[in-house]
GROMACS .gro file of C-alpha atoms in nm:
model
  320
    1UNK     CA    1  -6.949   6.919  -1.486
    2UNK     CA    2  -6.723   7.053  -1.784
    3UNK     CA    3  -6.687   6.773  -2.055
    4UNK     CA    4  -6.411   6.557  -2.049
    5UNK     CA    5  -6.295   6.533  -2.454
    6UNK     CA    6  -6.084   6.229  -2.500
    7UNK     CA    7  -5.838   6.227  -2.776
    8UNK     CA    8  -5.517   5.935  -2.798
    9UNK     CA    9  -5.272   6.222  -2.901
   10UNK     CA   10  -5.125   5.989  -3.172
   11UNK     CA   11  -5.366   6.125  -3.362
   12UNK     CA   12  -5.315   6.447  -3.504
   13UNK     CA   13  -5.613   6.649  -3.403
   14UNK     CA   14  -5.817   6.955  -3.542
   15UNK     CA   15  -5.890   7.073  -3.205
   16UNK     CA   16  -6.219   7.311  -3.319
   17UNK     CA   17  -6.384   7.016  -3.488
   18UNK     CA   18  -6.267   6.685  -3.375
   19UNK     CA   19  -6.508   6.474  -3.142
   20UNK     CA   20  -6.339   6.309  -2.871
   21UNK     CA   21  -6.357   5.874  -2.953
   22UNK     CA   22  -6.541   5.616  -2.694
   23UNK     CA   23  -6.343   5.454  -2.423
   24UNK     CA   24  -6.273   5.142  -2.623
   25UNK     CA   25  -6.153   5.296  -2.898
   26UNK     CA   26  -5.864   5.437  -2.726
   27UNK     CA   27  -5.505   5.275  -2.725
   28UNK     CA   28  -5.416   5.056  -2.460
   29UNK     CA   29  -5.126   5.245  -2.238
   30UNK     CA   30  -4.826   5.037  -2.259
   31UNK     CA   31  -4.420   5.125  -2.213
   32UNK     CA   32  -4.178   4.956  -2.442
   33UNK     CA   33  -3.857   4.713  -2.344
   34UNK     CA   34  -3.651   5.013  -2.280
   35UNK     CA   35  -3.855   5.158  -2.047
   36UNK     CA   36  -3.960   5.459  -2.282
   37UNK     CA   37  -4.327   5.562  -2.236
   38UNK     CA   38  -4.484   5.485  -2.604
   39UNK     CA   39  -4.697   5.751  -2.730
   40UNK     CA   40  -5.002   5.539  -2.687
   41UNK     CA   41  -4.978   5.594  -2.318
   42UNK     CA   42  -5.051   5.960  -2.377
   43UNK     CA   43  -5.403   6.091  -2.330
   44UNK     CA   44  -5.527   6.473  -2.364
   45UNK     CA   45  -5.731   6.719  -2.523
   46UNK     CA   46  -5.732   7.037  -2.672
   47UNK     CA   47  -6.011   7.286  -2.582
   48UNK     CA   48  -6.135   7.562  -2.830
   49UNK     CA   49  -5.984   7.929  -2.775
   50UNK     CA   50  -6.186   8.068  -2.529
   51UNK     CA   51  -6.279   8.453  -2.464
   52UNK     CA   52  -6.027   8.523  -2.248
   53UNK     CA   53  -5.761   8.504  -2.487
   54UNK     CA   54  -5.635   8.159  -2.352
   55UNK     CA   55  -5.598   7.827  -2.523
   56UNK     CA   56  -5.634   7.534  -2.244
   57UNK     CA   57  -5.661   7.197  -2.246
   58UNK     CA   58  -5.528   6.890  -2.024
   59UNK     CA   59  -5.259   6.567  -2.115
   60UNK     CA   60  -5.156   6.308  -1.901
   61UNK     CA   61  -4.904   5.979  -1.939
   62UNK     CA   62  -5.074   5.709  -1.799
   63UNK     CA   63  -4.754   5.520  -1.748
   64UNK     CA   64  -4.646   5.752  -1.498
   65UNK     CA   65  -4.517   5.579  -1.135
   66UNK     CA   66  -4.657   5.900  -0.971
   67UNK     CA   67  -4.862   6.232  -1.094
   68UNK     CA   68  -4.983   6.296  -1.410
   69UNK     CA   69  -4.663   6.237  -1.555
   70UNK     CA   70  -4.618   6.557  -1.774
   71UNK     CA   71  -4.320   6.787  -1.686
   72UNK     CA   72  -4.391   7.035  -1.982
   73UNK     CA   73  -4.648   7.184  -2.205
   74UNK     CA   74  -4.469   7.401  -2.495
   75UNK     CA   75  -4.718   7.574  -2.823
   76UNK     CA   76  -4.516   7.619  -3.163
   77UNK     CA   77  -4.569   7.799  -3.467
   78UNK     CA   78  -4.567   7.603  -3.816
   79UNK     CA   79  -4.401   7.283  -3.628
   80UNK     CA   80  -4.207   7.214  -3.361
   81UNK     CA   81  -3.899   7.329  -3.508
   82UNK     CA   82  -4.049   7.660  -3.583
   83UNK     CA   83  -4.077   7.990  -3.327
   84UNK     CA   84  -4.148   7.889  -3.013
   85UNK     CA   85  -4.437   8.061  -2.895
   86UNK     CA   86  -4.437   7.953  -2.543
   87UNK     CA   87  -4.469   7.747  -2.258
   88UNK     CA   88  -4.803   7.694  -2.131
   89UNK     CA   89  -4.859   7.655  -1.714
   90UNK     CA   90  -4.941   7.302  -1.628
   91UNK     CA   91  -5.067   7.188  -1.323
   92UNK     CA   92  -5.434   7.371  -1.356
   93UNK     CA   93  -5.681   7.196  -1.142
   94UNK     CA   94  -5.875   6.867  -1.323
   95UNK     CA   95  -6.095   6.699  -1.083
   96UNK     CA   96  -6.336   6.605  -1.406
   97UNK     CA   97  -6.047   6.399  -1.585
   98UNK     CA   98  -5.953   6.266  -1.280
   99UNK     CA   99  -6.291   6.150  -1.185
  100UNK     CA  100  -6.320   6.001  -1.576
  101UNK     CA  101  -5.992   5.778  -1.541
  102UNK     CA  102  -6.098   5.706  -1.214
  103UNK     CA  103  -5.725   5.795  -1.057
  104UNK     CA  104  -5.629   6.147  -0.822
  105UNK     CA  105  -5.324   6.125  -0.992
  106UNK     CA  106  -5.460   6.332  -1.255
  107UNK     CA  107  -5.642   6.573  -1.069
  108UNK     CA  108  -5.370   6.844  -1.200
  109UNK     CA  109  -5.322   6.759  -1.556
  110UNK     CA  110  -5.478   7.090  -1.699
  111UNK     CA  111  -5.279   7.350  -1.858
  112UNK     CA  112  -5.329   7.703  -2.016
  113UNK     CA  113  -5.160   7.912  -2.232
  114UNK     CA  114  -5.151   8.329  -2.225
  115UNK     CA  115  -5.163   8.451  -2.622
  116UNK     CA  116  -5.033   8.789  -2.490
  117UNK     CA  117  -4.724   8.599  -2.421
  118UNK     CA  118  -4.643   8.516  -2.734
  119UNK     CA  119  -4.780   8.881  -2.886
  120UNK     CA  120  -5.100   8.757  -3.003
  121UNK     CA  121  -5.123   8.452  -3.353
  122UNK     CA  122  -5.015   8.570  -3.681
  123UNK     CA  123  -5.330   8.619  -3.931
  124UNK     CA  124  -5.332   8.387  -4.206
  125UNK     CA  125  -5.253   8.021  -4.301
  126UNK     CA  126  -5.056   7.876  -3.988
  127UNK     CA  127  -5.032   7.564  -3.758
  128UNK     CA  128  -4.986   7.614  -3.380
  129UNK     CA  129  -4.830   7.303  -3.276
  130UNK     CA  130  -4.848   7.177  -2.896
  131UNK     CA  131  -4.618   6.951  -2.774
  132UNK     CA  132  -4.627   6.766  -2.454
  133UNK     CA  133  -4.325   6.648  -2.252
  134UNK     CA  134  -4.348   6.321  -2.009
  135UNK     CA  135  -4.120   6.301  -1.744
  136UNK     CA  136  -4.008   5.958  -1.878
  137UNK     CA  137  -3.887   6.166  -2.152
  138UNK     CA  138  -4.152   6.124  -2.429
  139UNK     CA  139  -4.299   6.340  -2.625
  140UNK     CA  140  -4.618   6.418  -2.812
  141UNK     CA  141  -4.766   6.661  -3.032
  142UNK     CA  142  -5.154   6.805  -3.127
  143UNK     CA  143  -5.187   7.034  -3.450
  144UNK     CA  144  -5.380   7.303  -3.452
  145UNK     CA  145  -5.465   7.422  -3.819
  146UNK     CA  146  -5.542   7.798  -3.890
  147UNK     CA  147  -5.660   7.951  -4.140
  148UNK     CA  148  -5.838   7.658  -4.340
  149UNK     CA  149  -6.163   7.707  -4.211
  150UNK     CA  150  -6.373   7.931  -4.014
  151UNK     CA  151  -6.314   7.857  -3.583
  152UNK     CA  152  -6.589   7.918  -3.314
  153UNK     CA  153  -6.792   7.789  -3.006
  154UNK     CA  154  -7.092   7.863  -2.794
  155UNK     CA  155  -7.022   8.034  -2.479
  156UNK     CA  156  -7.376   8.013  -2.322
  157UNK     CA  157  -7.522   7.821  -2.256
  158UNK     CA  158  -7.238   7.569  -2.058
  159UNK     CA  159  -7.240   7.170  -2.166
  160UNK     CA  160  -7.542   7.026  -1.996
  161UNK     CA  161  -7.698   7.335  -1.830
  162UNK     CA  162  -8.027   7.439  -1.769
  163UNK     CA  163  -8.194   7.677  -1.924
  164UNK     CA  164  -8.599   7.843  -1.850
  165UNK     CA  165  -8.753   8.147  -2.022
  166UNK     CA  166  -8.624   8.383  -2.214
  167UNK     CA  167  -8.264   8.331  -2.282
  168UNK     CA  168  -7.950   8.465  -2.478
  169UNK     CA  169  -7.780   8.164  -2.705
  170UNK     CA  170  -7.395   8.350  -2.725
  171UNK     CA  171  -7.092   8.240  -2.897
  172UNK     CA  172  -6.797   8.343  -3.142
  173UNK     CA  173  -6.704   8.269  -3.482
  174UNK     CA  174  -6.403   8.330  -3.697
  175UNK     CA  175  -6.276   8.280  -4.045
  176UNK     CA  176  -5.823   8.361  -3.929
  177UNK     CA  177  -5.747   8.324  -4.261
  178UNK     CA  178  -5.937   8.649  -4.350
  179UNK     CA  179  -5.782   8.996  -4.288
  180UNK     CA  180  -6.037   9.247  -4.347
  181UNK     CA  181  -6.261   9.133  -4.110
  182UNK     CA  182  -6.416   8.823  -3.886
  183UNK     CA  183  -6.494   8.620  -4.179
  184UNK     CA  184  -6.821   8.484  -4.084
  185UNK     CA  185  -7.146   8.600  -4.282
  186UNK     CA  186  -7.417   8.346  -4.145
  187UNK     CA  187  -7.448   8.194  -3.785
  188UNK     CA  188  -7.734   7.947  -3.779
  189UNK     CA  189  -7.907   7.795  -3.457
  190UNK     CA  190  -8.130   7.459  -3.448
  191UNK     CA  191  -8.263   7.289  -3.213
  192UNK     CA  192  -8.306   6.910  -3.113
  193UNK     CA  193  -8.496   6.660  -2.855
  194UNK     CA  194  -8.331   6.412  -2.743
  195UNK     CA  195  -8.488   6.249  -2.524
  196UNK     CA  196  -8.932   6.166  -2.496
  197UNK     CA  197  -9.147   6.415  -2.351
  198UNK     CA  198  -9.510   6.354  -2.281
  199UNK     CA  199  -9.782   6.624  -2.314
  200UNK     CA  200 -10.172   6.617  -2.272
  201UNK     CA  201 -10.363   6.858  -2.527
  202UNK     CA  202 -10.556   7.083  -2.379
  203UNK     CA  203 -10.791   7.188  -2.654
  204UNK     CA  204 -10.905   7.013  -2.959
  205UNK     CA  205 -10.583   7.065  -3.229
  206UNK     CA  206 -10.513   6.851  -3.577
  207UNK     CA  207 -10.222   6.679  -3.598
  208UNK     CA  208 -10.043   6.911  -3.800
  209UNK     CA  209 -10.090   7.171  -3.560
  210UNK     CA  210  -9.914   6.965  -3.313
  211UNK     CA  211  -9.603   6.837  -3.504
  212UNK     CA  212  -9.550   7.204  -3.616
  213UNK     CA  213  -9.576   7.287  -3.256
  214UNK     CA  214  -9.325   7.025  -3.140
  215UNK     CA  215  -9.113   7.112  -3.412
  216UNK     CA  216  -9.142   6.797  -3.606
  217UNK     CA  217  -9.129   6.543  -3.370
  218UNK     CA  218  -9.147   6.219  -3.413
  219UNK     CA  219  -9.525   6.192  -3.235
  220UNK     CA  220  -9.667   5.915  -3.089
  221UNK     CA  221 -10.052   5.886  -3.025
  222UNK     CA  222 -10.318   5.587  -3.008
  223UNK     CA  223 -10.491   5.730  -3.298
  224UNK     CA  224 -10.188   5.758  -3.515
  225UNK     CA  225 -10.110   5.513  -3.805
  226UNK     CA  226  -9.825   5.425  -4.060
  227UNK     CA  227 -10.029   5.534  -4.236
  228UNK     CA  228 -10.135   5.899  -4.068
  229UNK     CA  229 -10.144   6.184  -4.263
  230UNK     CA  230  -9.995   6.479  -4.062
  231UNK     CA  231 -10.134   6.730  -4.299
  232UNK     CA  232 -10.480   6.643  -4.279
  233UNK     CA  233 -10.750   6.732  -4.085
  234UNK     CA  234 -10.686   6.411  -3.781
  235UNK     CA  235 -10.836   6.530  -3.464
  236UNK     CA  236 -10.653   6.522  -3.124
  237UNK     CA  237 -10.906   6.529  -2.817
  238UNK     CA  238 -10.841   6.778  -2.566
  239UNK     CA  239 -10.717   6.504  -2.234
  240UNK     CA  240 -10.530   6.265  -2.519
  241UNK     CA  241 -10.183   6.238  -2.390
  242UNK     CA  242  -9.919   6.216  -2.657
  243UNK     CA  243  -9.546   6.138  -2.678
  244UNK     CA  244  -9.259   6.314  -2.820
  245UNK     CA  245  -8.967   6.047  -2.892
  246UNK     CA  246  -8.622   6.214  -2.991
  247UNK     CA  247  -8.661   6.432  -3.325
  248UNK     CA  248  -8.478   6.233  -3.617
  249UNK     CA  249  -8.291   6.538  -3.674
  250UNK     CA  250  -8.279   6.911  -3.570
  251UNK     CA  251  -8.532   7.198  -3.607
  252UNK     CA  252  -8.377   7.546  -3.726
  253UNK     CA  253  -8.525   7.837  -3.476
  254UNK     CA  254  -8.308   8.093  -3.679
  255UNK     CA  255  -7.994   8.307  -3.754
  256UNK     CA  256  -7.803   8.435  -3.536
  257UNK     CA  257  -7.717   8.830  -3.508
  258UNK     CA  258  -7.371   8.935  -3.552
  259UNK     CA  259  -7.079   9.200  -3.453
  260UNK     CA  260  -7.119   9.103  -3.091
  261UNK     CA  261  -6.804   9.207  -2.849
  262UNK     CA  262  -6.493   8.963  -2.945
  263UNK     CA  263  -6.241   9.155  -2.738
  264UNK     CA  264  -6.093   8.753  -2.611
  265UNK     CA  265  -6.004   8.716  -2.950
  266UNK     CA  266  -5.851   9.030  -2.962
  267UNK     CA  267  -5.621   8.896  -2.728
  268UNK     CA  268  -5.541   8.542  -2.881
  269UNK     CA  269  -5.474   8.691  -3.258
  270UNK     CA  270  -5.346   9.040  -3.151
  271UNK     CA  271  -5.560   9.126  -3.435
  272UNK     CA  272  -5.814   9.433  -3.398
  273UNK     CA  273  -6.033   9.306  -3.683
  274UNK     CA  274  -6.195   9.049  -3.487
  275UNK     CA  275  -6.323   9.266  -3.162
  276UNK     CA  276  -6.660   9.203  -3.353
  277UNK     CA  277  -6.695   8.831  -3.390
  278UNK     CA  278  -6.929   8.751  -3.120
  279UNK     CA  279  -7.269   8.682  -3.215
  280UNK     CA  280  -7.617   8.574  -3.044
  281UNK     CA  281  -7.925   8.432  -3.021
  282UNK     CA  282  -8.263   8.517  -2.821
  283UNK     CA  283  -8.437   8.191  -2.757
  284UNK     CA  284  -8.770   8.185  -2.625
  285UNK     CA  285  -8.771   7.821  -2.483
  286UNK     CA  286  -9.129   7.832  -2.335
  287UNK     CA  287  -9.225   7.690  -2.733
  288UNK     CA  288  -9.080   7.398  -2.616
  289UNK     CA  289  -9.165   7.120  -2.359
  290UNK     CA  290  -8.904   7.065  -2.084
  291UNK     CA  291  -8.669   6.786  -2.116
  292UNK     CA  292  -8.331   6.760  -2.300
  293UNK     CA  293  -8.187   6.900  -2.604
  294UNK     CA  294  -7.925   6.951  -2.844
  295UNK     CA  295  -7.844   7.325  -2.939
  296UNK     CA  296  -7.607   7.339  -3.292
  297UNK     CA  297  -7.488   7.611  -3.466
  298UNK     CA  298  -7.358   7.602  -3.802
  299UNK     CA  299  -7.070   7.886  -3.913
  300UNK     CA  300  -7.024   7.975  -4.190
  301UNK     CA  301  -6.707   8.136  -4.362
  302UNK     CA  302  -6.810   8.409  -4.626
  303UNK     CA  303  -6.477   8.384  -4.847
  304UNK     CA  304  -6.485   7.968  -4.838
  305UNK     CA  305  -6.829   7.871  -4.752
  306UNK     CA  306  -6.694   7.594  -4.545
  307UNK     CA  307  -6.921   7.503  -4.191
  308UNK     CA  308  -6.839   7.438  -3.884
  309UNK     CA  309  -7.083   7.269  -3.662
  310UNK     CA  310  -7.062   7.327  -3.269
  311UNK     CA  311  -7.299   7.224  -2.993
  312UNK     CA  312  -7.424   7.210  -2.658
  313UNK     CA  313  -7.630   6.961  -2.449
  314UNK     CA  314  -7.922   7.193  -2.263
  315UNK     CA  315  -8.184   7.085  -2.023
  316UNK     CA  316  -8.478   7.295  -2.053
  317UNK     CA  317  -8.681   7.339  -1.722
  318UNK     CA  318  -9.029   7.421  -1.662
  319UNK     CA  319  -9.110   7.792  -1.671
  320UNK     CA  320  -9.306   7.806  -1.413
   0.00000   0.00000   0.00000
């Protein structure tokens, strides 16, 4: 099922890098004396640009008597009283946010948003502003900085897929501030358990061989000690069965390669210089047991050096 991100839009949100806060953390909805919905009753959620040259993403006013409560969905440049860029359809089917709040009467509170519409996004420093209209006449906005730092996601594999054998890690990155070209120079992929994995040695290896292996996990084994040394020459009997707990942090398997097809952001910045920022990774996962990981890359802006740091929850399942 697609991830449900969600953000209390009194909070002005970077949509690219923000992570979406716990249940409890989120405002309680409420309307005030005057029967005005209060911007705390507002939930939603930006998605990144996608290939397709859309921008979606879903809102909904809890305090609504019937629906989800939205009557409008309009995208601004530099502010809401800047050029209005459009109106974004609402009404796009939402079965995931209405299975998270528990309530059909948000099973249409997605909405999309055609770049072509609006003649593609200017190149440079700008802020595309999307502001959401509630039928009890409230309103809300989410920010959408560009320009500031480099933008980008991982197209394959989906949030919580699974994944066997050979297979192609894909995904876009972006500096929009930069007008010569993409703007990214390095795309790096790691890797991370996340949950334990069990797995019975075959053949007589040190323990070095096996944490190299398994990528430095965190190994657990009768024979192994505080005080262990996983450098030395510690013998693992072929029929021991060890355990793999979640890695404390992620493995690198490599850089990514580069000037892949970006023809979707063609179509979101009208802007010819990015058909090349697609990039991907070939990922072997048979050097890794099956079980659940975390897939992150890190992009990289040439001009600014700033990061961004995407990822994706993957299952990988046995090859055989």
């Amino acid at each position: 099922m697609r991830r449900v991100g969600i953000i209390a839009l009194a909070l002005v949100v970077n949509a690219c890098v923000a992570s979406a806060p716990v249940a409890s953390e989120r405002p309680a909805s409420m309307a005030t004396p005057d029967g005005t919905v209060s911007p705390s009753a507002f939930e939603g959620y930006v998605d990144p640009p996608v290939w397709g040259g859309w921008l979606n993403g879903w809102a909904v006013d809890k305090a609504a008597l019937r629906g989800p409560g939205i009557d409008s969905v309009r995208l601004y440049l530099d502010g809401p009283a800047g050029p209005l860029l459009g109106a974004a359809v609402y009404g796009d089917p939402s079965p995931d946010v209405a299975a998270y709040f528990g309530d059909q009467r948000f099973a249409a509170a997605r909405w999309h948003f055609d770049w072509q519409t609006a003649g593609g996004l200017p190149v440079g420093q700008h802020t595309v502003v999307v502001l959401a209209h509630s039928i009890g006449g409230a309103t809300h906005v989410w920010a959408w900085p560009i320009g500031d730092h480099p933008y980008g996601d991982i197209g394959a594999p989906l949030e919580g897929a699974g994944v066997k054998g050979q297979f192609t890690i894909r995904g876009w990155g972006l500096d929009a501030g930069r007008v010569s070209d993409p703007g990214v120079d390095v795309v790096t992929i790691s890797l991370q358990r996340t949950t334990p994995a069990s797995y019975i040695v075959v053949r007589g290896e040190t323990l070095f061989d096996l944490a190299n292996r398994f990528y430095q996990s965190d190994l657990e084994w009768p024979g192994i000690s505080a005080t262990s040394d996983l450098s030395g020459p510690s013998l693992v009997h072929a029929g021991d069965v060890i355990t793999l707990r979640p890695a404390v942090g992620p493995h690198v398997l490599g850089q990514a390669s580069l000037g892949d097809d970006g023809s979707g952001l063609v179509k979101i910045f009208a802007e010819p210089l990015f058909a090349t920022a697609g990039w991907h990774y070939d990922w072997n996962t048979s050097t890794v047991l099956p079980g659940d990981y975390k897939i992150r890359a890190l992009i990289r802006a040439r001009l600014s050096e700033r990061v961004l740091e995407v990822q994706r929850a993957v299952t990988v399942l046995p090859s055989q």
